[in-house]
Amino acid sequence: NAGVMQNPRHLVRRRGQEARLRCSPMKGHSHVYWYRQLPEEGLKFMVYLQKENIIDESGMPKERFSAEFPKEGPSILRIQQVVRGDSAAYFCASSPGDSGEKLFFGSGTQLSVL
Amino acid sequence: GQSLEQPSEVTAVEGAIVQINCTYQTSGFYGLSWYQQHDGGAPTFLSYNALDGLEETGRFSSFLSRSDSYGYLLLQELQMKDSASYFCAASGGGGNKLTFGTGTQLKVEL
């Protein structure tokens, strides 16, 4: 049973480019969460999605960031016009239900903005 | 909003017992979880407490006191492989998201 799959593992972008981060949840999981982590810091909540719906995006910047979880295919976190401050590790997690107490995390995407 | 506080670093010797504390301030609190993260890798779930008291899972135990807004993770018979970051996380606060603490770096020495 494959775990949460994230790709790419590492992503390098120049300032002003777009970054697309992909996340395939565990089989049978319909709830996806995105978190951002800076070095030596905790995980900061960004957005919580169910299939085709954004449930809570209170942690996501209003500009340049968007997320989707279509009926078919992976969840996508999209960052437009990246800036150096966007450099971080972005983790995706999934859960089978909406209780949220046990999340299964992917290995993350390390975004580096030059 | 929600906030969770943990010590930034704890050092212990192999074979010892260590306790990592977590205090939280949340609204609509449901429960407290603990996660382990090695060297920036995928955080992995360790335990969850929704009720007051101690939950034991092998060498790891977790405790919650809702009245004190406090919990801890207890690691027994420490091994070198336990060197990692440990995060407490609170669920609730008007949504299903987990809010994570700043993490405790555990160093296990010989």
mmCIF file of C-alpha atoms in Angstrom:
data_model
loop_
_atom_site.group_PDB
_atom_site.id
_atom_site.type_symbol
_atom_site.label_atom_id
_atom_site.label_comp_id
_atom_site.label_asym_id
_atom_site.label_seq_id
_atom_site.Cartn_x
_atom_site.Cartn_y
_atom_site.Cartn_z
ATOM 1 C CA ASN A 1 0.000 0.000 0.000
ATOM 2 C CA ALA A 2 1.838 3.047 -1.291
ATOM 3 C CA GLY A 3 2.123 5.990 1.046
ATOM 4 C CA VAL A 4 1.589 9.652 0.253
ATOM 5 C CA MET A 5 3.553 10.460 -2.880
ATOM 6 C CA GLN A 6 4.919 13.907 -3.552
ATOM 7 C CA ASN A 7 6.810 15.116 -6.581
ATOM 8 C CA PRO A 8 9.128 16.534 -7.423
ATOM 9 C CA ARG A 9 11.369 15.866 -4.452
ATOM 10 C CA HIS A 10 13.406 18.966 -5.239
ATOM 11 C CA LEU A 11 12.332 21.940 -7.342
ATOM 12 C CA VAL A 12 14.485 24.886 -8.330
ATOM 13 C CA ARG A 13 12.880 28.001 -9.734
ATOM 14 C CA ARG A 14 14.054 31.517 -10.564
ATOM 15 C CA ARG A 15 12.236 34.506 -9.152
ATOM 16 C CA GLY A 16 9.062 35.186 -11.102
ATOM 17 C CA GLN A 17 8.573 31.632 -12.333
ATOM 18 C CA GLU A 18 5.752 29.305 -11.364
ATOM 19 C CA ALA A 19 6.093 26.292 -9.095
ATOM 20 C CA ARG A 20 3.732 23.315 -9.202
ATOM 21 C CA LEU A 21 3.885 20.767 -6.422
ATOM 22 C CA ARG A 22 2.006 17.493 -6.705
ATOM 23 C CA CYS A 23 0.619 15.190 -4.074
ATOM 24 C CA SER A 24 -1.086 11.832 -4.437
ATOM 25 C CA PRO A 25 -2.749 10.786 -1.179
ATOM 26 C CA MET A 26 -2.762 7.285 0.192
ATOM 27 C CA LYS A 27 -5.222 4.940 -1.460
ATOM 28 C CA GLY A 28 -8.658 5.431 0.023
ATOM 29 C CA HIS A 29 -7.866 8.845 1.513
ATOM 30 C CA SER A 30 -9.998 11.741 0.340
ATOM 31 C CA HIS A 31 -8.655 14.459 2.642
ATOM 32 C CA VAL A 32 -5.461 16.332 1.787
ATOM 33 C CA TYR A 33 -3.517 18.927 3.781
ATOM 34 C CA TRP A 34 -0.589 21.100 2.719
ATOM 35 C CA TYR A 35 2.006 22.365 5.187
ATOM 36 C CA ARG A 36 5.100 24.538 4.800
ATOM 37 C CA GLN A 37 8.245 24.138 6.860
ATOM 38 C CA LEU A 38 11.201 26.464 7.127
ATOM 39 C CA PRO A 39 14.535 25.169 8.511
ATOM 40 C CA GLU A 40 14.518 24.642 12.281
ATOM 41 C CA GLU A 41 10.813 25.518 12.444
ATOM 42 C CA GLY A 42 7.531 23.681 12.801
ATOM 43 C CA LEU A 43 5.026 22.848 10.124
ATOM 44 C CA LYS A 44 2.715 25.703 9.196
ATOM 45 C CA PHE A 45 -0.761 24.813 7.960
ATOM 46 C CA MET A 46 -1.633 26.160 4.540
ATOM 47 C CA VAL A 47 -4.747 24.505 3.162
ATOM 48 C CA TYR A 48 -7.117 21.563 3.671
ATOM 49 C CA LEU A 49 -8.953 20.034 0.732
ATOM 50 C CA GLN A 50 -11.362 17.257 -0.006
ATOM 51 C CA LYS A 51 -12.095 16.004 -3.481
ATOM 52 C CA GLU A 52 -13.006 19.036 -5.606
ATOM 53 C CA ASN A 53 -13.468 21.262 -2.546
ATOM 54 C CA ILE A 54 -11.308 23.629 -0.534
ATOM 55 C CA ILE A 55 -12.395 23.227 3.078
ATOM 56 C CA ASP A 56 -9.979 25.559 4.871
ATOM 57 C CA GLU A 57 -7.419 27.835 3.215
ATOM 58 C CA SER A 58 -6.832 30.079 6.193
ATOM 59 C CA GLY A 59 -3.081 29.428 6.210
ATOM 60 C CA MET A 60 -2.465 30.128 2.553
ATOM 61 C CA PRO A 61 -1.359 33.577 1.346
ATOM 62 C CA LYS A 62 -4.135 35.275 -0.572
ATOM 63 C CA GLU A 63 -1.919 36.178 -3.497
ATOM 64 C CA ARG A 64 0.144 33.924 -5.757
ATOM 65 C CA PHE A 65 -0.818 30.689 -3.954
ATOM 66 C CA SER A 66 -3.581 28.327 -4.988
ATOM 67 C CA ALA A 67 -4.459 24.687 -4.391
ATOM 68 C CA GLU A 68 -6.750 22.162 -5.959
ATOM 69 C CA PHE A 69 -7.713 18.525 -5.508
ATOM 70 C CA PRO A 70 -9.594 17.431 -8.616
ATOM 71 C CA LYS A 71 -11.905 14.465 -8.868
ATOM 72 C CA GLU A 72 -9.224 12.616 -10.798
ATOM 73 C CA GLY A 73 -5.511 13.049 -10.272
ATOM 74 C CA PRO A 74 -3.255 14.458 -7.599
ATOM 75 C CA SER A 75 -3.640 17.529 -5.468
ATOM 76 C CA ILE A 76 -1.685 20.491 -6.809
ATOM 77 C CA LEU A 77 -0.184 23.375 -4.865
ATOM 78 C CA ARG A 78 0.616 26.191 -7.257
ATOM 79 C CA ILE A 79 2.822 29.165 -6.502
ATOM 80 C CA GLN A 80 2.902 31.900 -9.108
ATOM 81 C CA GLN A 81 5.685 34.455 -9.504
ATOM 82 C CA VAL A 82 7.831 32.843 -6.846
ATOM 83 C CA VAL A 83 10.031 34.962 -4.582
ATOM 84 C CA ARG A 84 13.002 33.929 -2.479
ATOM 85 C CA GLY A 85 10.836 33.888 0.634
ATOM 86 C CA ASP A 86 8.871 30.990 -0.860
ATOM 87 C CA SER A 87 11.919 28.735 -0.472
ATOM 88 C CA ALA A 88 10.877 26.037 1.990
ATOM 89 C CA ALA A 89 9.899 22.405 2.317
ATOM 90 C CA TYR A 90 6.277 21.804 1.376
ATOM 91 C CA PHE A 91 4.668 18.722 2.883
ATOM 92 C CA CYS A 92 1.431 17.104 1.866
ATOM 93 C CA ALA A 93 -0.527 14.860 4.206
ATOM 94 C CA SER A 94 -3.654 12.785 3.804
ATOM 95 C CA SER A 95 -6.211 11.185 6.083
ATOM 96 C CA PRO A 96 -9.106 8.811 5.520
ATOM 97 C CA GLY A 97 -11.635 10.921 7.385
ATOM 98 C CA ASP A 98 -12.184 14.407 8.660
ATOM 99 C CA SER A 99 -11.136 13.942 12.271
ATOM 100 C CA GLY A 100 -7.664 15.152 11.457
ATOM 101 C CA GLU A 101 -5.891 13.555 14.388
ATOM 102 C CA LYS A 102 -3.760 11.145 12.388
ATOM 103 C CA LEU A 103 -2.162 12.388 9.226
ATOM 104 C CA PHE A 104 0.075 10.477 6.849
ATOM 105 C CA PHE A 105 2.781 12.693 5.398
ATOM 106 C CA GLY A 106 4.676 12.561 2.155
ATOM 107 C CA SER A 107 8.419 13.111 1.935
ATOM 108 C CA GLY A 108 7.943 16.714 0.902
ATOM 109 C CA THR A 109 9.070 18.956 -1.937
ATOM 110 C CA GLN A 110 12.047 21.195 -1.259
ATOM 111 C CA LEU A 111 11.508 24.395 -3.215
ATOM 112 C CA SER A 112 14.522 26.588 -3.817
ATOM 113 C CA VAL A 113 14.059 29.991 -5.414
ATOM 114 C CA LEU A 114 17.162 31.511 -6.949
ATOM 115 C CA GLY B 1 -5.748 31.189 17.117
ATOM 116 C CA GLN B 2 -3.746 28.332 18.459
ATOM 117 C CA SER B 3 -0.222 28.146 19.836
ATOM 118 C CA LEU B 4 1.837 25.277 21.206
ATOM 119 C CA GLU B 5 5.100 25.563 23.097
ATOM 120 C CA GLN B 6 7.818 22.944 23.404
ATOM 121 C CA PRO B 7 11.434 23.025 24.568
ATOM 122 C CA SER B 8 13.697 23.590 21.583
ATOM 123 C CA GLU B 9 16.241 20.931 22.459
ATOM 124 C CA VAL B 10 16.648 17.966 24.799
ATOM 125 C CA THR B 11 19.720 15.773 25.210
ATOM 126 C CA ALA B 12 19.764 12.340 26.857
ATOM 127 C CA VAL B 13 21.918 9.219 26.923
ATOM 128 C CA GLU B 14 21.159 5.904 25.322
ATOM 129 C CA GLY B 15 18.978 3.714 27.514
ATOM 130 C CA ALA B 16 17.582 6.629 29.499
ATOM 131 C CA ILE B 17 14.028 7.996 29.736
ATOM 132 C CA VAL B 18 13.166 11.436 28.409
ATOM 133 C CA GLN B 19 10.015 13.545 28.633
ATOM 134 C CA ILE B 20 9.133 16.210 26.078
ATOM 135 C CA ASN B 21 6.546 18.692 27.307
ATOM 136 C CA CYS B 22 3.975 20.617 25.331
ATOM 137 C CA THR B 23 1.687 23.389 26.512
ATOM 138 C CA TYR B 24 -1.033 24.696 24.282
ATOM 139 C CA GLN B 25 -3.509 27.522 23.957
ATOM 140 C CA THR B 26 -6.343 26.693 21.627
ATOM 141 C CA SER B 27 -10.012 27.267 21.155
ATOM 142 C CA GLY B 28 -12.250 24.328 20.381
ATOM 143 C CA PHE B 29 -9.542 21.834 21.314
ATOM 144 C CA TYR B 30 -10.155 18.222 20.261
ATOM 145 C CA GLY B 31 -6.930 16.406 21.048
ATOM 146 C CA LEU B 32 -3.136 16.352 21.030
ATOM 147 C CA SER B 33 -0.972 14.385 18.623
ATOM 148 C CA TRP B 34 2.751 13.697 18.476
ATOM 149 C CA TYR B 35 4.897 13.340 15.363
ATOM 150 C CA GLN B 36 8.511 12.372 14.784
ATOM 151 C CA GLN B 37 10.637 13.844 12.010
ATOM 152 C CA HIS B 38 14.128 12.724 11.043
ATOM 153 C CA ASP B 39 16.393 15.253 9.283
ATOM 154 C CA GLY B 40 13.608 17.090 7.473
ATOM 155 C CA GLY B 41 11.999 13.902 6.214
ATOM 156 C CA ALA B 42 8.361 12.917 6.327
ATOM 157 C CA PRO B 43 6.803 13.487 9.766
ATOM 158 C CA THR B 44 5.426 10.235 11.124
ATOM 159 C CA PHE B 45 2.543 9.837 13.552
ATOM 160 C CA LEU B 46 3.397 8.560 17.027
ATOM 161 C CA SER B 47 0.327 8.955 19.221
ATOM 162 C CA TYR B 48 -2.906 10.796 19.877
ATOM 163 C CA ASN B 49 -4.722 11.750 23.086
ATOM 164 C CA ALA B 50 -8.283 12.967 23.096
ATOM 165 C CA LEU B 51 -8.945 12.143 26.746
ATOM 166 C CA ASP B 52 -6.974 12.884 29.886
ATOM 167 C CA GLY B 53 -4.461 10.274 30.893
ATOM 168 C CA LEU B 54 -1.650 8.169 29.556
ATOM 169 C CA GLU B 55 -1.567 6.298 26.245
ATOM 170 C CA GLU B 56 1.181 3.700 25.892
ATOM 171 C CA THR B 57 2.550 2.373 22.623
ATOM 172 C CA GLY B 58 5.669 0.305 23.096
ATOM 173 C CA ARG B 59 8.579 2.475 24.221
ATOM 174 C CA PHE B 60 6.579 5.651 23.638
ATOM 175 C CA SER B 61 3.814 7.010 25.868
ATOM 176 C CA SER B 62 1.831 10.212 25.650
ATOM 177 C CA PHE B 63 -0.059 12.060 28.346
ATOM 178 C CA LEU B 64 -2.735 14.725 28.247
ATOM 179 C CA SER B 65 -4.260 16.986 30.882
ATOM 180 C CA ARG B 66 -7.014 19.061 29.320
ATOM 181 C CA SER B 67 -7.560 21.092 32.490
ATOM 182 C CA ASP B 68 -3.892 22.150 32.451
ATOM 183 C CA SER B 69 -3.655 22.512 28.642
ATOM 184 C CA TYR B 70 -0.582 20.328 28.874
ATOM 185 C CA GLY B 71 0.741 17.130 27.465
ATOM 186 C CA TYR B 72 3.973 15.236 27.178
ATOM 187 C CA LEU B 73 5.662 12.521 25.194
ATOM 188 C CA LEU B 74 7.660 9.973 27.168
ATOM 189 C CA LEU B 75 10.360 7.967 25.446
ATOM 190 C CA GLN B 76 11.824 5.007 27.312
ATOM 191 C CA GLU B 77 14.919 2.892 26.674
ATOM 192 C CA LEU B 78 16.290 5.539 24.360
ATOM 193 C CA GLN B 79 18.111 4.404 21.250
ATOM 194 C CA MET B 80 20.383 6.338 18.942
ATOM 195 C CA LYS B 81 17.754 6.121 16.209
ATOM 196 C CA ASP B 82 15.393 8.146 18.417
ATOM 197 C CA SER B 83 17.482 11.252 17.671
ATOM 198 C CA ALA B 84 15.005 13.360 15.733
ATOM 199 C CA SER B 85 12.624 16.289 16.026
ATOM 200 C CA TYR B 86 9.387 15.730 17.899
ATOM 201 C CA PHE B 87 6.324 17.859 17.345
ATOM 202 C CA CYS B 88 3.134 18.123 19.329
ATOM 203 C CA ALA B 89 0.082 19.121 17.321
ATOM 204 C CA ALA B 90 -3.384 20.220 18.381
ATOM 205 C CA SER B 91 -6.519 19.433 16.449
ATOM 206 C CA GLY B 92 -9.605 21.604 16.675
ATOM 207 C CA GLY B 93 -9.822 25.354 16.713
ATOM 208 C CA GLY B 94 -12.802 25.483 14.417
ATOM 209 C CA GLY B 95 -11.414 23.209 11.738
ATOM 210 C CA ASN B 96 -9.901 19.857 11.010
ATOM 211 C CA LYS B 97 -6.373 21.105 10.530
ATOM 212 C CA LEU B 98 -3.537 20.252 12.888
ATOM 213 C CA THR B 99 -1.589 23.132 14.394
ATOM 214 C CA PHE B 100 1.989 22.118 15.133
ATOM 215 C CA GLY B 101 4.332 23.225 17.862
ATOM 216 C CA THR B 102 7.797 24.509 17.071
ATOM 217 C CA GLY B 103 9.358 21.117 17.702
ATOM 218 C CA THR B 104 11.899 19.634 20.099
ATOM 219 C CA GLN B 105 15.230 18.421 18.806
ATOM 220 C CA LEU B 106 16.139 15.264 20.740
ATOM 221 C CA LYS B 107 19.781 14.230 20.745
ATOM 222 C CA VAL B 108 20.599 10.789 22.071
ATOM 223 C CA GLU B 109 24.213 10.306 23.096
ATOM 224 C CA LEU B 110 26.234 7.229 23.976
#
